[in-house]
Coordinates of C-alpha atoms and ligand atoms in Angstrom, one line a residue:
M13 CA 0.0 0.0 0.0
I14 CA 1.2 3.5 -0.7
T15 CA -0.3 6.6 0.9
E16 CA 0.5 10.3 1.0
Q17 CA 0.9 11.7 4.5
I18 CA 1.7 15.1 5.9
G19 CA 4.2 15.0 8.7
F20 CA 6.5 12.4 10.2
A21 CA 7.7 12.3 13.8
H22 CA 8.3 15.9 15.0
L23 CA 8.4 17.2 11.4
S24 CA 4.6 17.8 11.5
D25 CA 4.2 19.7 8.2
L26 CA 6.5 17.7 6.0
P27 CA 5.0 16.1 2.8
C28 CA 5.8 12.4 2.9
W29 CA 4.9 9.1 1.3
Q30 CA 4.3 5.9 3.3
L31 CA 4.9 2.5 1.8
R32 CA 3.6 -0.7 3.4
F33 CA 4.3 -4.3 2.4
G34 CA 3.2 -7.1 4.8
D35 CA 4.5 -6.1 8.2
A36 CA 7.1 -3.7 6.8
C37 CA 6.7 0.1 6.6
A38 CA 8.9 2.9 5.1
V39 CA 8.4 6.6 5.1
I40 CA 10.0 8.9 2.5
S41 CA 9.9 12.7 2.5
S42 CA 9.2 14.5 -0.7
Y43 CA 11.7 17.1 0.6
G44 CA 15.1 15.6 -0.4
A45 CA 13.6 12.2 -1.3
Q46 CA 14.9 11.2 2.1
V47 CA 13.9 7.9 3.6
L48 CA 13.1 8.8 7.2
S49 CA 11.9 5.5 8.5
Y50 CA 12.3 1.8 7.7
Q51 CA 10.6 -0.7 10.0
P52 CA 10.8 -4.3 8.7
K53 CA 8.5 -5.1 11.6
P54 CA 6.3 -2.8 13.7
E55 CA 8.4 -0.9 16.4
Q56 CA 11.7 -2.1 14.8
E57 CA 13.2 1.2 13.5
V58 CA 16.3 0.7 11.4
L59 CA 17.1 4.4 10.7
W60 CA 18.0 7.2 13.1
L61 CA 16.3 10.6 12.7
S62 CA 17.5 13.5 14.9
P63 CA 14.7 14.8 17.1
L64 CA 16.1 18.3 16.4
S65 CA 16.1 18.0 12.6
S66 CA 14.2 20.6 10.6
W67 CA 13.3 21.1 7.0
H68 CA 12.7 24.9 7.1
Q69 CA 15.1 27.6 5.8
Q70 CA 16.5 25.2 3.2
Q71 CA 18.0 23.0 5.8
A72 CA 18.8 19.4 5.1
I73 CA 17.0 16.9 7.4
R74 CA 19.5 15.3 9.8
G75 CA 18.9 11.5 9.8
G76 CA 17.3 8.9 7.7
I77 CA 19.0 8.5 4.3
P78 CA 20.0 11.9 2.8
I79 CA 20.9 11.9 -0.9
C80 CA 24.2 13.6 -1.7
W81 CA 24.4 14.6 -5.4
P82 CA 25.9 15.8 -7.8
W83 CA 28.8 16.1 -5.4
F84 CA 29.8 14.6 -2.0
G85 CA 31.2 16.8 0.8
P86 CA 32.4 20.3 -0.1
A87 CA 32.2 21.3 -3.7
D88 CA 35.5 20.7 -5.6
A89 CA 36.9 24.0 -7.0
N90 CA 38.6 22.2 -9.8
I91 CA 35.3 21.1 -11.3
L92 CA 32.7 23.5 -9.9
P93 CA 33.0 27.2 -10.5
D94 CA 32.3 29.2 -7.3
A95 CA 32.8 26.1 -5.2
T96 CA 33.1 28.1 -1.9
T97 CA 29.5 29.3 -2.3
L98 CA 28.0 25.9 -2.9
P99 CA 26.5 23.7 -0.2
N100 CA 28.0 20.6 1.3
H101 CA 26.8 17.3 -0.2
G102 CA 25.2 18.8 -3.4
L103 CA 21.9 20.3 -4.3
V104 CA 19.1 17.9 -3.8
R105 CA 18.8 17.5 0.0
N106 CA 16.6 20.6 0.2
R107 CA 14.6 20.3 -3.0
L108 CA 11.0 19.1 -3.3
W109 CA 11.0 16.0 -5.4
Q110 CA 8.0 14.9 -7.6
L111 CA 6.2 11.6 -7.9
H112 CA 7.4 9.7 -11.0
H113 CA 5.9 6.3 -10.6
K114 CA 4.3 4.1 -8.0
A115 CA 3.4 0.4 -8.0
E116 CA 1.8 -2.1 -5.6
L117 CA 3.2 -5.4 -6.9
E118 CA 2.7 -8.9 -5.6
S119 CA 6.4 -9.1 -4.5
A120 CA 7.0 -5.5 -3.3
T121 CA 5.7 -1.9 -3.0
Q122 CA 7.6 0.5 -5.1
L123 CA 7.8 4.3 -5.4
T124 CA 9.9 6.5 -7.6
L125 CA 10.5 10.2 -7.0
K126 CA 12.4 12.5 -9.4
V127 CA 13.9 16.0 -9.4
T128 CA 15.0 18.0 -12.3
L129 CA 17.7 20.7 -12.0
D130 CA 17.5 23.2 -14.8
T131 CA 20.9 24.5 -14.1
L132 CA 23.9 22.8 -12.5
P133 CA 27.0 24.8 -11.9
H134 CA 29.0 22.6 -14.4
V135 CA 26.3 21.3 -16.8
A136 CA 24.5 23.4 -19.5
S137 CA 21.2 21.5 -19.9
P138 CA 18.5 20.3 -17.4
V139 CA 19.3 17.0 -15.6
T140 CA 16.9 14.6 -13.9
L141 CA 17.7 12.4 -11.0
Y142 CA 15.5 9.5 -9.9
L143 CA 15.2 7.7 -6.6
Q144 CA 13.4 4.4 -6.6
L145 CA 12.4 2.8 -3.3
T146 CA 11.4 -0.9 -3.2
L147 CA 9.9 -2.3 0.0
S148 CA 9.6 -6.1 0.3
N149 CA 11.3 -8.2 3.0
T150 CA 14.2 -5.7 2.5
L151 CA 14.4 -2.1 1.6
T152 CA 16.2 -1.3 -1.7
I153 CA 17.1 2.3 -2.8
E154 CA 18.3 3.0 -6.3
L155 CA 19.6 6.4 -7.3
R156 CA 19.8 6.9 -11.1
C157 CA 20.8 9.7 -13.4
D158 CA 21.0 8.7 -17.1
A159 CA 22.9 11.8 -18.2
P160 CA 26.6 11.2 -18.9
I161 CA 27.7 14.1 -16.7
T162 CA 30.5 14.6 -14.1
Q163 CA 28.7 13.5 -10.9
Q164 CA 29.4 12.1 -7.5
A165 CA 26.7 10.6 -5.3
A166 CA 26.2 9.0 -1.9
L167 CA 23.4 7.3 0.0
H168 CA 24.2 8.8 3.4
S169 CA 22.4 6.3 5.7
Y170 CA 22.1 7.0 9.4
F171 CA 21.6 3.6 11.0
A172 CA 20.1 3.4 14.5
I173 CA 22.2 1.6 17.1
A174 CA 19.0 0.5 19.1
P175 CA 18.0 -2.5 17.0
L176 CA 21.5 -3.9 16.8
I177 CA 22.2 -4.4 20.5
A178 CA 20.3 -6.0 23.3
S179 CA 20.7 -3.2 25.8
T180 CA 20.8 0.5 24.9
V181 CA 21.5 1.7 28.4
G182 CA 24.6 3.7 29.0
S183 CA 27.0 5.4 26.6
E184 CA 29.2 2.5 25.7
T185 CA 26.8 0.8 23.4
I186 CA 28.0 2.3 20.0
Q187 CA 31.5 1.0 20.8
Q188 CA 30.1 -2.6 20.7
I189 CA 29.2 -2.4 17.1
Q190 CA 31.6 -4.0 14.6
I191 CA 31.4 -2.6 11.1
Q192 CA 32.4 -5.2 8.5
G193 CA 33.1 -5.2 4.7
L194 CA 35.0 -2.0 4.6
S195 CA 38.4 -2.1 2.8
Q196 CA 41.9 -2.0 4.2
S197 CA 42.7 1.5 2.9
Y198 CA 41.0 4.7 3.7
V199 CA 41.4 8.5 3.9
D200 CA 41.0 9.6 7.4
K201 CA 39.3 13.0 7.1
V202 CA 39.8 13.7 10.9
S203 CA 43.7 13.5 10.6
G204 CA 43.8 14.2 6.9
Q205 CA 46.0 11.1 6.3
P206 CA 45.7 8.2 4.0
T207 CA 45.6 5.1 6.3
Q208 CA 46.0 1.3 6.0
Q209 CA 44.4 -1.1 8.4
A210 CA 45.1 -4.9 8.8
N211 CA 41.5 -6.0 8.1
D212 CA 38.2 -4.7 6.7
H213 CA 36.6 -4.1 10.1
A214 CA 36.1 -1.0 12.3
H215 CA 34.7 0.0 15.6
I216 CA 33.7 3.6 16.6
D217 CA 35.1 5.0 19.8
S218 CA 36.0 8.6 18.8
E219 CA 35.2 11.1 16.1
T220 CA 35.3 9.1 12.8
D221 CA 35.2 10.4 9.3
R222 CA 36.7 7.9 6.9
V223 CA 36.4 7.4 3.1
Y224 CA 37.2 3.7 2.3
R225 CA 38.3 2.8 -1.2
Q226 CA 36.6 -0.1 -3.0
P227 CA 34.5 -1.6 -0.1
A228 CA 32.9 -5.0 -0.4
A229 CA 29.5 -5.5 -2.1
E230 CA 28.2 -6.5 1.4
M231 CA 28.8 -4.5 4.5
K232 CA 27.5 -5.4 8.0
L233 CA 26.8 -3.7 11.3
I234 CA 27.1 -6.4 14.0
G235 CA 26.1 -6.0 17.6
D236 CA 24.8 -8.7 19.9
K237 CA 21.2 -8.6 18.6
H238 CA 20.1 -8.3 15.0
P239 CA 22.9 -7.8 12.4
L240 CA 22.2 -5.3 9.7
T241 CA 23.3 -6.2 6.2
L242 CA 23.9 -3.6 3.6
N243 CA 24.3 -4.8 0.0
Q244 CA 25.5 -2.2 -2.5
A245 CA 26.2 -1.8 -6.2
G246 CA 27.6 1.0 -8.3
Q247 CA 29.9 2.3 -5.5
D248 CA 33.6 2.9 -5.5
H249 CA 33.9 4.1 -1.9
A250 CA 32.1 3.7 1.5
V251 CA 32.0 6.5 4.0
L252 CA 32.0 5.8 7.8
W253 CA 31.0 8.8 9.9
N254 CA 30.2 9.6 13.5
P255 CA 30.8 13.2 14.8
W256 CA 31.3 12.0 18.5
Q257 CA 30.7 14.2 21.5
Q258 CA 32.2 17.6 20.8
K259 CA 30.9 17.9 17.2
S260 CA 27.4 16.6 18.2
Q261 CA 27.3 19.4 20.8
A262 CA 28.3 22.0 18.2
M263 CA 25.6 20.9 15.7
P264 CA 22.3 22.8 16.3
D265 CA 20.2 20.0 14.7
M266 CA 21.7 17.2 16.8
P267 CA 21.1 16.4 20.5
D268 CA 24.3 16.5 22.6
D269 CA 24.3 12.7 23.0
G270 CA 23.1 12.2 19.4
Y271 CA 26.4 10.5 18.4
Q272 CA 25.6 7.6 20.7
H273 CA 22.6 6.6 18.7
F274 CA 23.7 6.2 15.1
I275 CA 26.4 5.2 12.7
C276 CA 26.5 6.6 9.2
L277 CA 27.6 4.0 6.7
E278 CA 27.4 5.4 3.2
T279 CA 27.4 3.9 -0.2
A280 CA 29.3 6.3 -2.4
R281 CA 30.5 6.9 -6.0
L282 CA 33.2 9.5 -5.8
H283 CA 35.2 9.3 -9.0
W284 CA 34.8 12.4 -11.1
Q285 CA 34.1 10.7 -14.5
P286 CA 31.5 12.0 -16.9
M287 CA 29.2 9.0 -17.0
P288 CA 25.6 8.0 -16.0
L289 CA 24.9 7.1 -12.4
L290 CA 23.3 4.0 -10.9
L291 CA 23.9 3.6 -7.1
K292 CA 22.1 1.0 -5.1
Q293 CA 21.7 0.1 -1.5
Q294 CA 19.7 -2.9 -0.1
I295 CA 19.1 -3.0 3.6
R296 CA 18.1 -6.0 5.6
L297 CA 17.8 -6.4 9.4
Ligands
BG6_312 C1 29.8 12.8 6.1 C2 31.1 13.5 5.8 O1 29.4 12.1 5.0 O2 28.7 13.8 6.3 C3 31.4 14.4 7.0 O3 32.1 12.6 5.6 C4 30.3 15.4 7.3 O4 32.6 15.1 6.7 C5 29.0 14.6 7.4 O5 30.5 16.2 8.4 C6 27.7 15.5 7.7 O6 27.5 16.4 6.7 P1 26.3 17.4 6.8 O7 26.5 18.3 5.6 O8 25.1 16.6 6.7 O9 26.5 18.1 8.1

């Protein structure tokens, strides 16, 4: 079943779509085509949404699965004129997307939203980006742009810690999560250094902002309860991010202890090659 709804959680005036398939439910905002909620079963929330997030004054919503496109992170001055005036993570997190297609199939519920940008800083003609959401016993997100343009993209997923561990009491819980399927080489954006590690695992116990080269097609978040599996395609990098205490406190749209409740594990295509885009993430708890 697919229904339109106004409001989700504290974002009471936000235009959204709700998808249901069997026991599973997902909510996606028309603003940013941002998945805000995925519950494979009732009360089993996979994504984290900041209780202080807002979508007013052009702000990007903090949490869920933001879409970074057509660039990731700060704009690159070598490719984008006036890079310093351009927002972090591209131009579509704060746009209202349009409905392109919806289908209630026997095997899944599917919704596609699209956004057309008439002018991009580095492209002369209008370009359309599509996001397809497929809900079955998993949630699959497909980001597609058929234009052969210079473009980066990331599915910037905020995964909630709560369903991964048996007890969420105390501040040590995020440190119990093992992240698997990363690669052995990454750029550490905190230290600014290229880094090698002995295996493809990681734990988070301090500010973490890493860009891993060529991650596996399957990554996992493992606690002592339900493991979360993320299958991906079209990526050349994975990003692992957690702001930790000081940066959480400095972010107006994040509670002071926000960093204890999520891990961002992002499927990313970062190579600047002029070619079409197809980036895919499938999430299973
Ligand atoms: C991550 C980046 O993907 O997103 C971090 O690697 C960045 O460097 C984080 O701080 C959050 O970005 P924003 O624009 O949503 O605050």
